[in-house]
Amino acid sequence: MKAALRPGDAAFANVEKVNAELFTLTYGAVVRQLLTDHEDVDDVNKQLDSMGYNIGIRLIDEFLAKSNSAKCADFRETADVIAKVGFKMFLGVSPTVANWSPDGKECSLLMDDNPLVDFVELPDTCQGLSYCSILCGVLRGALEMISMRTEVRIVKDMLKGDDVYEIRMRLIETVPEELPYKDDE
Amino acid sequence: MFGLLFSLKSFTAKLDPINGDNAGQAGKGCSFHSFKTNTYKLSYFETAAGVKFVLVTDPRMGDLREALRNIYSNIYVEYVSKNPIYTPGQPFRCELFESTLDAYVKSL
């Protein structure tokens, strides 16, 4: 545990910081705009997820470059690094990894504090909205670029009355590097 | 060129006396970083996300691994990854990237 905590703090110190309130308010404005554009809450959830996916596929390069982390041997290590270094670096929070499934392919990230949802309350008309789906998309995109196909979803949401934020990650498969097949003579 | 680099990578991983059995797995096993001929030196760096950096230089250059890491984190990440028009996996042309890269490489 200790070995990963230090790089998390070091990486956090190395990154340019942006005002947390600006970040939260910008995200809130994006979600509100999406709600106005799409009438259906499920559509908005899907949009947030695909926005997150596009962010994730680029974020992984920045993460790898700034955190100098080596390749992870398995999904457990990956989840640990995501929680301790990744989240710390980009959101300033450190979720705990818990609820591992017996085969080691599923786990949960538990967060008490989520900067995206400061000042947010879900109105009655939008109870189906998954406010943090962007985070799921980011995780999915980033992991896909390091050849792990995953399914990420929000299980517990404090905006809907739960006591903690829980994101569940499931490893579907590890895809080996694809070779562009060249025809040899 | 990809075939050459890929074969060199798997070849060096399999020959490794310490980790030879784990050649196929990520995270274990070794990866080659450069080779030298009498006219040039080729340095290679691969990121966990699969992006490969190849630098062909004068054979008298020293170890360029640090330089490649710098190119990756300061130039590629800043100008390419963060570029909204770029989709990962596609070939790209980006003038800012090329000019910064030029300036950096000339300073080596």
XYZ file of C-alpha atoms in Angstrom:
293
model
C 0.000 0.000 0.000
C 2.686 2.474 1.069
C 4.647 2.018 -2.124
C 1.785 3.330 -4.229
C 0.782 6.197 -1.911
C 4.006 8.134 -2.364
C 3.954 8.154 -6.186
C 0.344 9.283 -5.939
C 1.284 12.295 -3.878
C 4.347 12.951 -5.996
C 2.324 12.801 -9.178
C -0.315 15.061 -7.637
C 2.358 17.600 -6.786
C 3.726 17.485 -10.314
C 0.531 18.215 -12.192
C -0.825 21.667 -12.984
C -3.765 22.436 -10.739
C -7.010 24.035 -11.779
C -9.544 25.651 -9.453
C -11.797 22.920 -8.061
C -14.898 25.090 -8.114
C -14.317 26.044 -11.723
C -14.001 22.374 -12.561
C -17.160 21.406 -10.687
C -19.178 24.256 -12.144
C -17.949 23.557 -15.676
C -18.936 19.923 -15.369
C -22.332 20.915 -13.992
C -22.862 23.266 -16.918
C -21.963 20.496 -19.379
C -24.474 18.127 -17.797
C -27.188 20.788 -17.756
C -26.590 21.534 -21.416
C -26.757 17.850 -22.281
C -30.048 17.580 -20.409
C -31.435 20.450 -22.441
C -30.216 18.959 -25.714
C -31.414 15.418 -25.134
C -34.857 14.940 -23.654
C -34.130 11.426 -22.434
C -32.044 10.898 -19.290
C -30.655 7.605 -20.590
C -29.344 9.389 -23.665
C -27.537 11.833 -21.434
C -26.003 8.962 -19.481
C -24.751 7.430 -22.719
C -23.364 10.765 -23.902
C -21.516 11.276 -20.625
C -20.085 7.793 -20.872
C -18.856 8.297 -24.422
C -17.402 11.706 -23.521
C -15.600 9.977 -20.696
C -14.364 7.299 -23.069
C -12.847 9.910 -25.391
C -11.192 11.576 -22.435
C -9.905 8.258 -21.116
C -8.140 7.205 -24.297
C -6.047 10.393 -24.190
C -5.724 10.656 -20.425
C -3.904 7.336 -20.223
C -0.879 8.772 -22.056
C -0.662 11.726 -19.732
C -1.085 9.485 -16.733
C 1.666 7.099 -17.836
C 4.004 9.950 -18.661
C 3.514 11.939 -15.463
C 3.346 9.073 -13.022
C 6.264 7.025 -14.363
C 4.500 3.859 -13.354
C 5.681 0.544 -14.692
C 3.405 -1.943 -16.431
C 1.066 -3.613 -13.975
C 1.286 -7.366 -13.713
C -2.415 -8.023 -13.193
C -5.804 -6.434 -12.657
C -5.354 -6.137 -8.885
C -2.266 -4.033 -9.274
C -3.953 -2.004 -11.981
C -6.908 -1.230 -9.735
C -4.570 -0.210 -6.917
C -2.600 2.104 -9.169
C -5.797 3.630 -10.561
C -7.119 4.352 -7.099
C -3.945 5.561 -5.451
C -2.137 7.326 -8.272
C -4.636 8.005 -11.031
C -7.537 9.383 -9.044
C -5.159 11.278 -6.766
C -3.426 12.858 -9.715
C -6.496 14.005 -11.592
C -9.184 14.512 -8.986
C -7.216 14.863 -5.776
C -9.150 12.093 -4.023
C -8.024 8.575 -3.082
C -10.770 6.001 -3.338
C -10.412 2.649 -1.591
C -10.407 -0.574 -3.566
C -12.716 -3.174 -2.095
C -15.217 -5.955 -2.761
C -12.958 -8.090 -4.894
C -14.726 -10.956 -6.614
C -13.268 -14.436 -5.991
C -11.654 -14.654 -9.432
C -9.996 -11.255 -9.045
C -11.696 -9.779 -12.085
C -14.170 -7.439 -10.436
C -13.651 -4.786 -7.824
C -15.195 -1.642 -6.434
C -13.772 1.823 -5.939
C -15.342 3.515 -2.945
C -15.223 7.273 -2.551
C -16.580 9.501 0.193
C -15.685 12.651 -1.585
C -16.136 13.424 -5.250
C -15.175 16.855 -6.560
C -17.512 16.509 -9.555
C -20.611 16.599 -7.375
C -19.910 19.444 -4.983
C -22.989 21.697 -4.747
C -25.091 19.234 -6.795
C -28.605 18.025 -6.044
C -30.577 15.908 -8.462
C -34.053 17.287 -9.179
C -37.055 14.941 -9.252
C -37.248 15.065 -13.027
C -33.774 13.597 -13.414
C -33.698 10.781 -10.939
C -32.401 8.359 -13.563
C -29.369 10.515 -14.288
C -26.031 8.903 -13.602
C -24.177 12.112 -12.820
C -20.753 10.511 -12.648
C -20.964 8.352 -15.753
C -18.167 10.392 -17.199
C -15.853 8.766 -14.667
C -16.950 5.324 -15.826
C -16.217 6.266 -19.400
C -12.793 7.622 -18.501
C -11.848 4.397 -16.717
C -13.141 2.269 -19.555
C -11.287 4.290 -22.207
C -8.020 4.415 -20.322
C -8.020 0.683 -19.586
C -8.855 -0.139 -23.165
C -5.726 1.651 -24.350
C -3.635 -0.608 -22.148
C -5.325 -3.629 -23.678
C -7.832 -4.402 -20.915
C -11.440 -4.505 -21.962
C -13.616 -3.613 -18.983
C -17.136 -2.796 -18.000
C -17.448 0.051 -15.501
C -20.647 1.169 -13.849
C -21.843 3.176 -10.863
C -23.357 1.053 -8.156
C -23.888 3.555 -5.369
C -24.459 7.255 -5.850
C -24.544 9.763 -2.990
C -26.796 12.008 -5.077
C -29.434 9.287 -4.858
C -29.226 8.827 -1.115
C -26.470 6.240 -0.670
C -23.721 6.851 1.847
C -20.787 6.472 -0.505
C -19.903 6.531 -4.199
C -19.185 3.074 -5.527
C -17.855 2.398 -9.004
C -17.713 -1.237 -10.004
C -15.050 -2.328 -12.529
C -15.184 -5.680 -14.228
C -12.379 -7.005 -16.407
C -13.904 -8.689 -19.438
C -10.699 -9.694 -21.131
C -7.091 -8.749 -21.664
C -6.531 -8.225 -25.358
C -3.001 -8.971 -26.577
C -1.422 -6.434 -28.887
C -2.790 -6.667 -32.405
C -0.209 -6.974 -35.145
C -0.850 -5.379 -38.491
C -0.489 -8.530 -40.498
C 2.190 -8.202 -43.148
C 2.380 -10.655 -45.983
C 5.926 -12.009 -46.136
C 7.193 -13.366 -49.418
C 9.752 -1.516 -39.839
C 7.147 -2.640 -37.374
C 7.994 -6.273 -38.111
C 11.654 -5.653 -37.399
C 10.978 -3.946 -34.070
C 8.384 -6.449 -32.981
C 10.626 -9.408 -33.770
C 13.562 -7.786 -31.975
C 11.349 -7.173 -28.959
C 10.095 -10.758 -28.718
C 13.532 -12.112 -29.510
C 15.199 -10.196 -26.683
C 12.409 -11.105 -24.291
C 12.746 -14.807 -25.032
C 16.523 -14.801 -24.718
C 16.427 -13.208 -21.281
C 18.133 -15.668 -18.911
C 16.246 -14.434 -15.832
C 12.716 -14.024 -17.096
C 12.711 -16.140 -20.221
C 9.636 -18.142 -19.179
C 7.537 -15.021 -18.763
C 8.358 -13.662 -22.177
C 4.770 -13.209 -23.285
C 3.443 -11.350 -20.261
C 3.305 -7.620 -19.833
C 5.156 -6.234 -16.858
C 7.672 -9.025 -16.691
C 10.369 -9.831 -19.198
C 12.711 -7.351 -20.781
C 12.342 -5.109 -23.757
C 15.163 -3.994 -26.023
C 16.007 -0.293 -26.083
C 18.572 0.284 -28.810
C 20.781 -1.230 -31.450
C 23.843 0.145 -33.142
C 25.365 -0.403 -36.558
C 28.512 1.197 -37.956
C 26.553 4.056 -39.520
C 23.629 4.694 -37.151
C 22.108 3.955 -33.759
C 18.414 3.170 -33.382
C 16.793 3.807 -29.981
C 13.354 2.466 -29.157
C 10.864 3.210 -26.408
C 7.433 1.700 -25.966
C 4.756 3.006 -23.650
C 2.239 0.910 -21.773
C -0.460 2.322 -24.021
C 1.277 0.822 -27.034
C 2.810 3.955 -28.550
C 6.295 3.302 -29.879
C 9.018 5.911 -30.228
C 11.926 5.261 -32.572
C 14.937 7.549 -32.815
C 17.654 7.045 -35.424
C 20.860 8.902 -34.597
C 24.609 9.036 -35.023
C 26.249 5.967 -33.498
C 28.316 8.077 -31.145
C 25.219 9.285 -29.213
C 25.009 8.015 -25.649
C 22.019 6.351 -24.046
C 18.897 8.068 -25.324
C 16.297 6.377 -23.131
C 15.890 9.458 -20.921
C 15.531 11.628 -24.005
C 12.850 9.336 -25.385
C 10.971 9.429 -22.082
C 11.132 13.215 -22.200
C 9.873 13.311 -25.745
C 6.973 11.135 -24.684
C 5.932 12.971 -21.566
C 6.659 16.551 -22.490
C 6.091 16.689 -26.215
C 3.834 13.827 -27.274
C 1.457 14.071 -24.313
C 1.209 17.831 -24.461
C 0.813 18.335 -28.195
C -0.692 15.125 -29.459
C -2.644 13.401 -26.680
C -4.250 16.609 -25.590
C -5.101 17.595 -29.144
C -8.880 17.220 -29.533
C -8.666 16.594 -33.274
C -6.395 13.611 -32.844
C -7.859 10.101 -32.541
C -5.494 7.562 -31.007
C -4.368 4.929 -33.452
C -4.474 7.147 -36.508
C -1.467 8.717 -38.209
C -1.187 12.397 -37.382
C 0.409 15.587 -38.568
C 0.686 18.381 -36.049
C 2.914 21.384 -36.724
C 3.377 22.408 -33.109
C 4.391 18.868 -32.253
C 6.868 18.740 -35.123
C 8.450 22.093 -34.347
C 8.821 21.378 -30.619
C 10.220 17.976 -31.410
C 12.686 19.503 -33.885
C 13.875 22.029 -31.351
C 14.284 19.388 -28.661
C 16.140 16.922 -30.839
C 18.505 19.598 -32.096
C 19.423 20.358 -28.511
C 20.501 16.774 -27.797
